[in-house]
Amino acid sequence: MCGIVGYIGYREAYPIIIKGLHRLEYRGYDSAGIALYDKGLKVYKKAGKVSDLENFVKDINLTGSVGMGHTRWATHGAPSDRNSHPHSSGDRKLSIIHNGIIENYGVIKEALLAKGHVFKSDTDTEVLIHLVEDIQTETGLDLLEAVRITLNKVIGAYAIVIMSAAEPDVLIAARKGSPMVIGVGKGEYFVASDATPIIEYTKNVIYLNDNEIAYIHRDKLLIKNIDNTVQTPYVHELDMKLEALEKGGYDHFMLKEIYEQPRSIRDCLRGRIYPAQGKVQLGGIKDYIEKLKNVDRIIIVACGTSWHAGLVGEYLIEEYARVPVEVEYASEFRYRNPIITPKDLVIAISQSGETADTMAALEIAKERGATIFGICNVVGASIPRITDAGVYTHAGPEIGVASTKAFTAQVTVLTLIAFYIAQQRGTITQSKLVEYLTELDEIPALVERTLLCNDHVEKIAAQFKDSNNCLFLGRGSSFPVALEGALKLKEISYVHAEGYPAAEMKHGPIALIDDALPVIFIATKNSSYEKVVSNIQEVKARGGHVIAIVTEGDVEVRNMAEYVIEIPQTDDAFVPLLATIPLQLLAYHIAVMRGCNVDQPRNLAKSVTVE
């Protein structure tokens, strides 16, 4: 959940580290800190944003070509200067930054307290570095071996970087359950939670695997596992452009990423659909055609926005491929005793590919013999590496904490998977597939048209920016869109919002409706249109304010709703890809008008890599 960046080489480390922390701030932003080596180990840290850290150190000499930095999302210990990373050993000769949770830190801390160790923070991380110090003191081991022994004693998840005043030309990095990437340059190495701080300097990276430790010397790189076996790393070449990490003239990353959706959906479709031939081609799962032809059940596991995308996928796969689908919160699935058989296909959805609960759910499915697929945006992430097969979304880096283009890219991939399975199982005719794929090929252009509603949505947002509650309603595959619209609003504007199936309104939520409540309907022309119209009438009769997402040219709902937002006509299968756009814009504008930090909403981080 935190952001890690480290450097060792021939350049000044501080400018690289501070720029890297800015790029990683979407991973955590309640405090930040750096450690540099220059004739001694120097640590500076501050609660608040990375900019607060910059101001704190602006008059300090920050020379040194070895260093590391951290931006925090609090787990153990409230956000404060003393709980900020890096943390130091008792003798101040060791320093650590850490993403993750050490579950048995309490037991270790008690043992260290009995030995006379004194702790200055409330964190599990400080316990970890004191344990390394204790092992070195008792054994005289070098840093690499002391860290290896330490990691064999801890339970939990971690991505760590450690510096030592006694070995100033070395960084030690290790991971288990939290991401870590090493950038390989000419005469220099970089360490980070993801590739965003590295791309400016090198495209060659190594993704550390679980239980691996990297000994990064100025002149060499050595990777071992915690059992002391030397590993042979594979160097990947990054496919990422630096400009993708900049705002590009937009006020916020979120707005930029909303407007990138025509391109991201087009990139997701490229090379995968052949409308004239009525053919879907998914190279990432082509070796599992027989499995798809005979699969008994599909289980989708995901969290947050990805779970909403999974719900859309459930409608599509059941409708067109005729396979039963269950959509599970990964965080609940992992703690049940789920019934999984080798006949099942489990699909994990995660933008980052590092979501801790989703990875744990996959491990359960794998142990029980299911085939596991991944839908992920980040090449080289953990989920693509542990799954049997999968499909990348190709949405490009998403910096805004609230997912926008990741959601539509995930829905696009699930749409492709639904048609791909239908194609293999023969549950759809060739002529119908030609028809659907032709329309799907037009979706990026229709999203561009939908984005033209921005100014209109901004005016609607101005009317409801002071509302304290909001209700989102939809039927069929528009129900997950309602859930996603509500999530976006609550995430970034802190307005209490709920999404419901429109038919469930009378089973409880109708009690909330009064003249202060905005109710957003997804009311496009489809088989349940008349039912949604009736629901709108029920809200109107009770004084609620109706905002409706409607199909272009709709007259009936326009005459009932206070505000309508039109989207282009498209098949029911593709409505989620269009209807979600104005809801993203509505949440964005309300948040801006309320003075909220759109890209870095309070208490949230982009990638949930701890439980």
XYZ file of C-alpha atoms in Angstrom:
611
model
C 0.000 0.000 0.000
C 3.058 2.196 0.401
C 5.454 3.441 -2.240
C 9.104 2.425 -2.262
C 11.953 3.803 -4.357
C 15.701 3.244 -4.078
C 18.819 4.117 -6.051
C 22.479 3.136 -6.161
C 24.833 4.308 -8.880
C 26.851 7.266 -10.121
C 24.204 10.001 -9.930
C 22.971 12.053 -7.027
C 20.300 9.887 -5.400
C 18.016 12.547 -3.884
C 16.574 14.028 -7.115
C 15.801 10.527 -8.422
C 14.208 9.455 -5.165
C 12.069 12.551 -4.622
C 10.792 12.453 -8.213
C 10.067 8.750 -7.765
C 8.123 9.428 -4.575
C 5.952 11.951 -6.400
C 5.217 9.313 -9.035
C 4.399 6.755 -6.339
C 2.315 9.062 -4.167
C -0.886 7.454 -5.452
C 0.176 4.381 -3.428
C 0.185 6.272 -0.122
C 0.360 9.872 0.945
C 0.041 10.337 4.699
C 3.802 10.670 5.267
C 7.088 10.398 3.406
C 10.772 9.992 4.133
C 14.222 9.395 2.675
C 17.518 7.847 3.736
C 20.819 8.778 2.084
C 24.389 7.678 2.642
C 27.057 10.384 2.667
C 29.775 9.796 5.273
C 27.081 8.233 7.384
C 23.440 7.197 7.192
C 21.078 10.186 7.189
C 17.308 9.888 7.578
C 14.711 12.606 7.030
C 10.951 12.057 7.280
C 7.762 14.016 7.667
C 4.049 13.426 8.048
C 2.030 14.738 5.119
C 2.600 14.817 1.376
C 5.853 14.340 -0.474
C 5.854 18.120 -0.984
C 5.908 18.527 2.818
C 9.023 16.374 2.942
C 10.597 18.483 0.177
C 9.967 21.655 2.149
C 11.344 20.033 5.293
C 14.708 19.175 3.660
C 15.048 22.139 1.279
C 17.917 23.742 3.249
C 19.739 20.482 4.002
C 22.748 19.169 2.101
C 21.377 16.005 0.467
C 24.400 14.645 -1.362
C 24.972 10.927 -1.841
C 24.683 8.383 -4.608
C 22.945 5.706 -2.511
C 19.524 6.247 -1.054
C 15.921 5.189 -0.655
C 12.569 6.817 -0.099
C 9.083 5.899 1.055
C 5.588 7.316 0.860
C 3.248 5.783 3.419
C -0.328 4.603 3.718
C -0.699 3.901 7.418
C -1.289 0.385 8.740
C 0.442 0.062 12.131
C 0.619 3.444 13.828
C -1.184 6.676 13.034
C 0.238 9.053 10.421
C 2.947 11.054 12.213
C 6.592 12.035 11.948
C 7.711 9.241 14.247
C 5.727 6.550 12.421
C 6.963 7.694 9.022
C 9.493 5.553 7.169
C 12.454 5.017 7.008
C 12.882 3.415 10.425
C 16.260 2.875 12.024
C 17.898 0.302 14.243
C 18.776 1.175 17.829
C 22.359 2.041 16.910
C 21.143 4.130 13.925
C 23.434 2.162 11.587
C 20.616 0.380 9.751
C 17.595 1.851 8.011
C 14.538 0.218 6.444
C 11.513 1.096 4.323
C 8.642 -1.368 4.167
C 5.365 -2.012 2.394
C 3.251 -4.720 4.018
C 2.361 -6.074 7.445
C 4.477 -8.225 9.769
C 1.812 -10.278 11.517
C 3.988 -11.685 14.314
C 5.673 -8.378 15.118
C 4.146 -8.364 18.620
C 5.896 -11.571 19.680
C 9.185 -10.416 18.155
C 8.876 -7.018 19.830
C 8.353 -8.563 23.265
C 11.501 -10.681 22.841
C 13.522 -7.662 21.703
C 12.220 -5.501 24.553
C 13.418 -8.178 26.961
C 16.880 -7.798 25.427
C 16.862 -4.047 26.005
C 15.776 -2.735 22.619
C 14.009 0.627 22.714
C 11.397 1.502 20.079
C 10.503 4.995 18.938
C 7.438 4.269 16.796
C 4.234 2.234 16.833
C 5.094 0.353 13.642
C 5.796 -3.276 12.842
C 8.518 -2.038 10.482
C 10.741 -0.736 13.276
C 10.542 -4.147 14.913
C 11.838 -5.703 11.704
C 14.967 -3.549 11.513
C 15.688 -4.080 15.214
C 15.541 -7.820 14.588
C 18.116 -7.491 11.783
C 20.313 -5.476 14.151
C 19.901 -8.064 16.904
C 20.894 -10.927 14.618
C 23.945 -9.027 13.358
C 25.001 -8.184 16.907
C 24.741 -11.784 18.061
C 26.242 -13.479 14.985
C 28.496 -10.945 13.262
C 26.896 -11.830 9.921
C 26.937 -9.499 6.929
C 23.767 -7.621 6.030
C 22.517 -10.023 3.330
C 22.727 -13.077 5.562
C 21.264 -11.256 8.568
C 18.281 -10.135 6.471
C 17.815 -13.648 5.093
C 17.694 -15.127 8.600
C 15.362 -12.347 9.750
C 12.894 -13.015 6.965
C 12.763 -16.684 7.898
C 11.525 -15.598 11.321
C 8.704 -13.288 10.252
C 5.126 -14.007 9.210
C 3.293 -11.639 6.915
C 3.724 -9.618 3.754
C 6.580 -7.320 2.906
C 8.504 -5.426 0.309
C 11.576 -3.958 1.990
C 14.721 -2.049 1.207
C 17.517 -1.858 3.796
C 20.643 0.312 3.985
C 23.612 -0.107 6.329
C 26.281 2.364 7.359
C 28.668 -0.595 7.597
C 28.023 -1.548 3.936
C 27.454 1.819 2.250
C 27.682 0.507 -1.314
C 24.818 -1.951 -0.891
C 21.022 -1.966 -0.960
C 19.166 -5.070 0.172
C 15.671 -5.537 -1.263
C 13.228 -8.376 -0.616
C 9.590 -9.222 -1.165
C 6.805 -11.530 -0.136
C 3.239 -10.667 -1.085
C 4.033 -7.025 -1.924
C 5.430 -5.900 -5.274
C 9.060 -5.020 -5.928
C 10.808 -4.232 -9.211
C 14.528 -3.651 -9.840
C 15.610 -1.395 -12.681
C 18.887 -2.341 -14.347
C 20.852 0.577 -15.810
C 24.418 1.072 -16.956
C 26.424 1.294 -13.758
C 23.319 1.887 -11.656
C 20.314 0.106 -10.173
C 16.855 1.289 -9.179
C 14.348 -0.289 -6.789
C 10.646 0.554 -6.671
C 7.156 -0.701 -5.848
C 6.281 -0.429 -9.527
C 7.891 0.744 -12.731
C 6.690 4.365 -12.688
C 9.816 5.857 -11.013
C 12.137 3.760 -13.186
C 10.930 4.313 -16.754
C 12.724 7.662 -17.072
C 16.101 5.975 -16.567
C 15.877 2.425 -17.892
C 13.446 0.063 -19.591
C 15.149 -3.069 -18.282
C 13.599 -4.433 -15.100
C 13.569 -7.532 -12.938
C 10.410 -8.421 -11.027
C 11.336 -9.985 -7.710
C 9.383 -13.115 -6.865
C 8.004 -13.980 -3.451
C 10.680 -15.015 -0.925
C 13.506 -13.521 -2.995
C 16.218 -11.205 -1.658
C 18.297 -8.932 -3.887
C 21.836 -7.921 -2.950
C 22.355 -4.759 -4.987
C 25.978 -3.617 -5.056
C 27.288 -0.793 -7.197
C 29.045 -3.375 -9.340
C 26.743 -6.389 -9.248
C 23.315 -7.793 -8.563
C 22.781 -11.072 -6.736
C 19.356 -12.606 -6.074
C 18.763 -15.435 -3.601
C 15.695 -16.941 -2.038
C 15.294 -17.100 1.724
C 16.520 -20.710 1.611
C 19.875 -19.321 0.363
C 19.576 -20.639 -3.198
C 20.915 -18.321 -5.892
C 18.256 -17.366 -8.449
C 18.663 -16.541 -12.144
C 16.661 -13.369 -12.805
C 14.799 -12.656 -16.024
C 15.171 -9.128 -17.377
C 11.940 -7.707 -18.846
C 11.712 -4.734 -21.185
C 9.129 -2.176 -20.112
C 6.483 -1.094 -22.585
C 5.594 2.238 -21.033
C 5.918 5.860 -22.155
C 7.024 8.623 -19.805
C 4.247 10.958 -20.941
C 1.700 8.443 -19.650
C 2.851 9.393 -16.143
C 2.242 13.135 -16.586
C -1.036 15.065 -16.431
C -0.697 16.297 -19.999
C -2.439 19.621 -19.385
C -5.357 18.235 -17.373
C -6.044 19.521 -13.869
C -6.087 16.000 -12.450
C -4.932 12.536 -13.437
C -8.492 11.300 -12.955
C -9.864 13.663 -15.600
C -7.051 12.777 -17.967
C -7.756 9.081 -17.482
C -11.493 9.561 -18.059
C -10.660 11.196 -21.374
C -8.177 8.460 -22.257
C -10.928 5.836 -22.374
C -11.548 5.924 -26.135
C -7.862 5.113 -26.621
C -7.605 2.569 -23.788
C -10.672 0.652 -25.004
C -9.350 0.762 -28.572
C -5.974 -0.567 -27.373
C -7.775 -3.307 -25.480
C -9.636 -4.369 -28.633
C -6.698 -4.053 -31.033
C -5.706 -7.358 -32.598
C -8.406 -9.216 -30.692
C -11.555 -8.746 -32.771
C -12.177 -9.290 -36.473
C -15.717 -8.015 -37.053
C -16.007 -8.970 -40.712
C -15.029 -12.550 -39.888
C -17.064 -12.709 -36.691
C -13.971 -13.780 -34.786
C -12.502 -13.060 -31.354
C -8.854 -13.935 -30.823
C -7.361 -13.986 -27.312
C -3.807 -15.250 -27.516
C -3.355 -15.245 -23.748
C -5.935 -18.001 -23.229
C -5.858 -19.829 -26.580
C -4.197 -22.887 -25.033
C -7.282 -23.422 -22.854
C -9.936 -23.733 -25.552
C -10.871 -27.265 -24.477
C -11.238 -26.096 -20.908
C -13.528 -23.277 -22.026
C -15.625 -25.630 -24.122
C -16.244 -27.924 -21.171
C -16.104 -25.646 -18.140
C -18.888 -26.281 -15.608
C -18.694 -22.969 -13.775
C -16.769 -19.714 -13.767
C -15.925 -17.958 -10.510
C -14.793 -14.332 -10.741
C -12.824 -13.005 -7.754
C -12.048 -9.319 -7.355
C -12.257 -6.309 -5.048
C -13.751 -2.832 -5.360
C -14.138 -1.495 -8.880
C -12.811 -4.773 -10.309
C -15.652 -6.589 -8.526
C -18.149 -4.319 -10.258
C -16.521 -5.133 -13.600
C -16.868 -8.810 -12.677
C -20.610 -8.338 -12.146
C -20.929 -6.936 -15.662
C -18.940 -9.948 -16.863
C -21.398 -12.277 -15.117
C -24.306 -10.867 -17.146
C -22.361 -11.093 -20.403
C -20.888 -14.567 -19.966
C -24.171 -16.092 -18.835
C -26.107 -14.364 -21.609
C -23.854 -15.242 -24.525
C -21.689 -18.202 -23.439
C -24.370 -19.865 -21.262
C -21.933 -20.775 -18.475
C -22.930 -20.274 -14.811
C -20.929 -17.464 -13.227
C -20.414 -16.501 -9.589
C -18.798 -13.196 -8.654
C -17.059 -13.186 -5.288
C -15.412 -10.555 -3.154
C -11.893 -11.928 -2.928
C -11.643 -10.689 0.661
C -14.592 -12.901 1.673
C -13.862 -15.822 -0.643
C -10.456 -16.426 0.917
C -11.903 -16.820 4.411
C -14.711 -19.189 3.471
C -14.277 -22.833 2.689
C -15.426 -22.455 -0.938
C -16.408 -25.445 -3.014
C -13.980 -25.470 -5.933
C -13.294 -28.369 -8.280
C -10.879 -28.988 -11.169
C -13.856 -28.435 -13.506
C -14.074 -24.778 -12.430
C -12.441 -21.764 -14.016
C -11.492 -18.976 -11.609
C -10.908 -15.526 -13.111
C -9.120 -12.913 -11.008
C -9.520 -9.239 -11.903
C -7.048 -6.668 -10.597
C -5.828 -3.417 -12.115
C -2.458 -3.597 -10.363
C -2.106 -7.366 -10.364
C -0.949 -7.095 -6.747
C -4.213 -7.013 -4.753
C -3.458 -9.079 -1.653
C -6.935 -10.547 -1.124
C -7.285 -11.483 -4.789
C -3.902 -13.202 -4.798
C -4.821 -15.151 -1.669
C -8.111 -16.239 -3.283
C -6.178 -17.477 -6.314
C -3.878 -19.543 -4.131
C -6.918 -21.323 -2.667
C -8.325 -21.994 -6.144
C -4.952 -23.255 -7.349
C -4.561 -25.627 -4.393
C -7.966 -27.142 -5.217
C -7.145 -27.807 -8.843
C -9.115 -25.092 -10.636
C -7.798 -23.459 -13.774
C -7.020 -19.830 -12.996
C -7.037 -16.873 -15.378
C -6.048 -13.279 -14.690
C -7.316 -9.970 -16.036
C -4.697 -7.364 -15.236
C -3.338 -4.030 -16.435
C 0.292 -4.265 -15.277
C 2.650 -6.493 -17.248
C 4.905 -8.513 -14.955
C 2.703 -8.091 -11.879
C 2.187 -10.951 -9.427
C -1.248 -12.123 -10.585
C -0.226 -12.666 -14.229
C 2.765 -14.635 -12.968
C 0.798 -17.019 -10.759
C -2.170 -17.633 -13.075
C -2.338 -20.326 -15.740
C -3.267 -17.799 -18.428
C -4.943 -14.443 -18.829
C -5.622 -11.268 -20.732
C -3.977 -7.879 -20.227
C -6.217 -4.831 -20.434
C -3.572 -2.535 -22.001
C -5.148 0.521 -20.355
C -1.770 2.112 -19.627
C -0.706 3.496 -16.234
C -3.591 4.669 -14.061
C -2.403 7.173 -11.467
C -5.712 8.467 -10.098
C -6.681 6.415 -7.070
C -10.295 6.116 -8.235
C -10.261 3.704 -11.185
C -11.859 4.943 -14.394
C -10.169 3.655 -17.525
C -9.215 0.468 -15.656
C -12.912 -0.286 -15.121
C -13.931 0.146 -18.756
C -10.868 -1.801 -19.900
C -11.786 -4.671 -17.574
C -15.383 -4.638 -18.833
C -14.044 -4.653 -22.405
C -11.880 -7.715 -21.701
C -14.785 -9.508 -20.022
C -16.932 -8.717 -23.061
C -14.270 -10.274 -25.282
C -14.032 -13.324 -23.029
C -17.833 -13.747 -23.103
C -17.878 -13.731 -26.904
C -14.730 -15.882 -27.097
C -16.258 -18.587 -24.901
C -19.555 -18.331 -26.817
C -17.600 -18.741 -30.047
C -15.849 -21.870 -28.740
C -18.997 -23.425 -27.274
C -21.208 -22.614 -30.256
C -23.757 -20.703 -28.186
C -23.842 -17.799 -30.617
C -24.358 -17.808 -34.368
C -21.703 -16.511 -36.705
C -24.019 -13.824 -38.052
C -24.802 -12.597 -34.532
C -21.110 -12.516 -33.686
C -20.430 -10.404 -36.777
C -23.183 -8.044 -35.645
C -21.943 -7.749 -32.066
C -18.267 -7.373 -32.958
C -19.059 -4.725 -35.541
C -20.854 -2.739 -32.872
C -18.120 -3.384 -30.290
C -15.571 -2.035 -32.762
C -17.500 1.257 -32.739
C -17.512 1.628 -28.953
C -14.326 3.773 -28.709
C -15.900 6.313 -31.078
C -19.146 6.217 -29.074
C -17.200 6.824 -25.861
C -15.685 9.902 -27.524
C -19.189 11.132 -28.308
C -20.315 10.409 -24.751
C -17.475 12.539 -23.373
C -19.051 15.554 -25.076
C -21.549 15.591 -22.182
C -18.849 16.915 -19.823
C -20.016 20.553 -19.691
C -23.616 19.471 -19.183
C -22.604 17.083 -16.384
C -20.602 19.858 -14.723
C -23.739 22.023 -14.578
C -25.684 19.163 -12.997
C -22.882 18.635 -10.491
C -23.168 22.271 -9.429
C -26.802 21.642 -8.456
C -26.010 18.673 -6.215
C -22.507 19.365 -4.887
C -23.854 20.023 -1.390
C -25.964 16.859 -1.178
C -25.035 14.526 1.667
C -26.573 11.374 0.193
C -27.195 9.959 -3.252
C -28.877 6.864 -4.700
C -27.854 5.130 -7.954
C -30.284 2.686 -9.596
C -30.083 0.393 -12.606
C -31.382 -2.932 -13.898
C -29.606 -5.834 -15.552
C -26.002 -5.058 -16.482
C -26.697 -1.428 -15.558
C -26.971 -2.439 -11.889
C -23.163 -2.883 -11.603
C -22.820 0.487 -13.333
C -24.981 1.983 -10.574
C -22.715 0.372 -7.974
C -19.656 1.763 -9.707
C -21.183 5.245 -9.991
C -21.932 5.248 -6.269
C -18.426 4.034 -5.437
C -16.811 6.786 -7.519
C -18.869 9.463 -5.792
C -18.174 8.257 -2.264
C -14.463 7.616 -2.976
C -13.533 11.072 -4.155
C -16.216 13.462 -2.856
C -17.004 11.738 0.470
C -20.730 11.903 -0.274
C -22.592 8.907 1.091
C -23.866 7.067 -1.977
C -25.437 3.666 -2.569
C -26.059 1.621 -5.692
C -29.038 -0.720 -5.930
C -30.929 -2.753 -8.491
C -33.841 -0.487 -9.388
C -36.316 -3.260 -8.586
C -34.970 -3.420 -5.010
C -35.847 0.196 -4.315
C -39.197 -0.776 -2.821
C -37.463 -3.258 -0.503
C -35.860 -0.579 1.654
C -34.120 2.325 -0.096
C -37.427 4.014 -0.968
C -37.578 5.054 2.696
C -34.644 7.394 2.055
C -36.341 9.366 -0.675
C -37.250 12.958 0.124
C -36.809 16.344 -1.507
C -33.120 16.436 -0.580
C -32.123 13.164 -2.231
C -30.685 12.997 -5.774
C -31.466 9.670 -7.461
C -29.445 8.722 -10.532
C -31.080 6.217 -12.882
C -29.443 4.326 -15.726
C -32.566 4.397 -17.905
C -31.425 3.438 -21.400
C -33.760 1.858 -23.944
C -33.672 -1.884 -23.296
C -35.936 -4.756 -22.296
C -36.448 -3.363 -18.790
C -36.971 0.250 -19.868
C -40.664 0.379 -18.904
C -39.873 -1.036 -15.456
C -37.246 1.664 -14.887
C -39.737 4.311 -16.009
C -42.108 3.062 -13.291
C -39.301 3.319 -10.728
C -38.676 6.904 -11.794
C -42.347 7.703 -11.274
C -42.152 6.272 -7.755
C -39.198 8.515 -6.907
C -40.916 11.549 -8.420
C -44.044 10.897 -6.372
C -41.967 11.141 -3.201
C -40.185 14.350 -4.101
C -36.808 12.904 -5.041
C -34.599 14.629 -7.620
C -34.168 12.454 -10.710
C -31.053 12.478 -12.882
C -31.310 9.970 -15.719
C -28.759 8.478 -18.085
C -30.836 7.921 -21.242
C -30.439 6.836 -24.832
C -30.096 9.662 -27.339
C -33.518 10.912 -28.466
C -35.406 9.581 -25.447
C -38.550 11.628 -24.856
C -40.468 9.750 -22.175
C -37.849 9.921 -19.422
C -36.838 13.434 -20.473
C -40.373 14.568 -19.636
C -40.132 13.061 -16.146
C -36.576 13.662 -14.982
C -35.187 16.983 -13.806
C -31.947 16.298 -15.647
C -31.058 13.856 -18.399
C -27.672 12.917 -19.783
C -27.780 11.293 -23.211
C -25.510 8.497 -24.395
C -25.413 7.072 -27.924
C -27.641 4.160 -28.912
C -25.888 0.817 -28.551
C -26.712 -2.800 -27.813
C -27.502 -3.753 -24.211
C -24.205 -5.645 -24.053
C -22.214 -2.433 -24.419
C -24.305 0.012 -22.393
C -22.020 -0.322 -19.311
C -19.089 0.988 -21.358
C -21.000 4.167 -22.209
C -23.228 4.715 -19.159
C -20.306 4.697 -16.749
C -18.673 7.732 -18.435
C -21.122 10.444 -17.252
C -21.115 8.913 -13.764
C -17.325 9.226 -13.612
C -17.593 12.851 -14.741
C -20.354 13.585 -12.223
C -18.263 12.236 -9.347
C -15.225 14.150 -10.578
C -16.955 17.522 -10.831
C -18.755 17.182 -7.492
C -15.452 16.304 -5.804
C -13.687 19.287 -7.362
C -16.509 21.618 -6.333
C -16.350 20.288 -2.768
C -12.612 21.006 -2.639
C -11.578 17.363 -2.371
C -8.250 15.947 -3.488
C -9.517 14.076 -6.526
C -6.388 12.060 -7.301
C -5.518 11.262 -3.699
C -8.730 10.857 -1.694
C -8.366 10.505 2.041
C -7.649 7.089 3.555
C -7.360 5.407 0.140
C -4.421 4.052 -1.816
C -4.299 2.815 -5.377
C -3.131 -0.717 -4.809
C -4.272 -2.675 -1.753
C -1.286 -4.942 -1.238
C -2.017 -5.720 2.419
C -5.091 -7.173 4.113
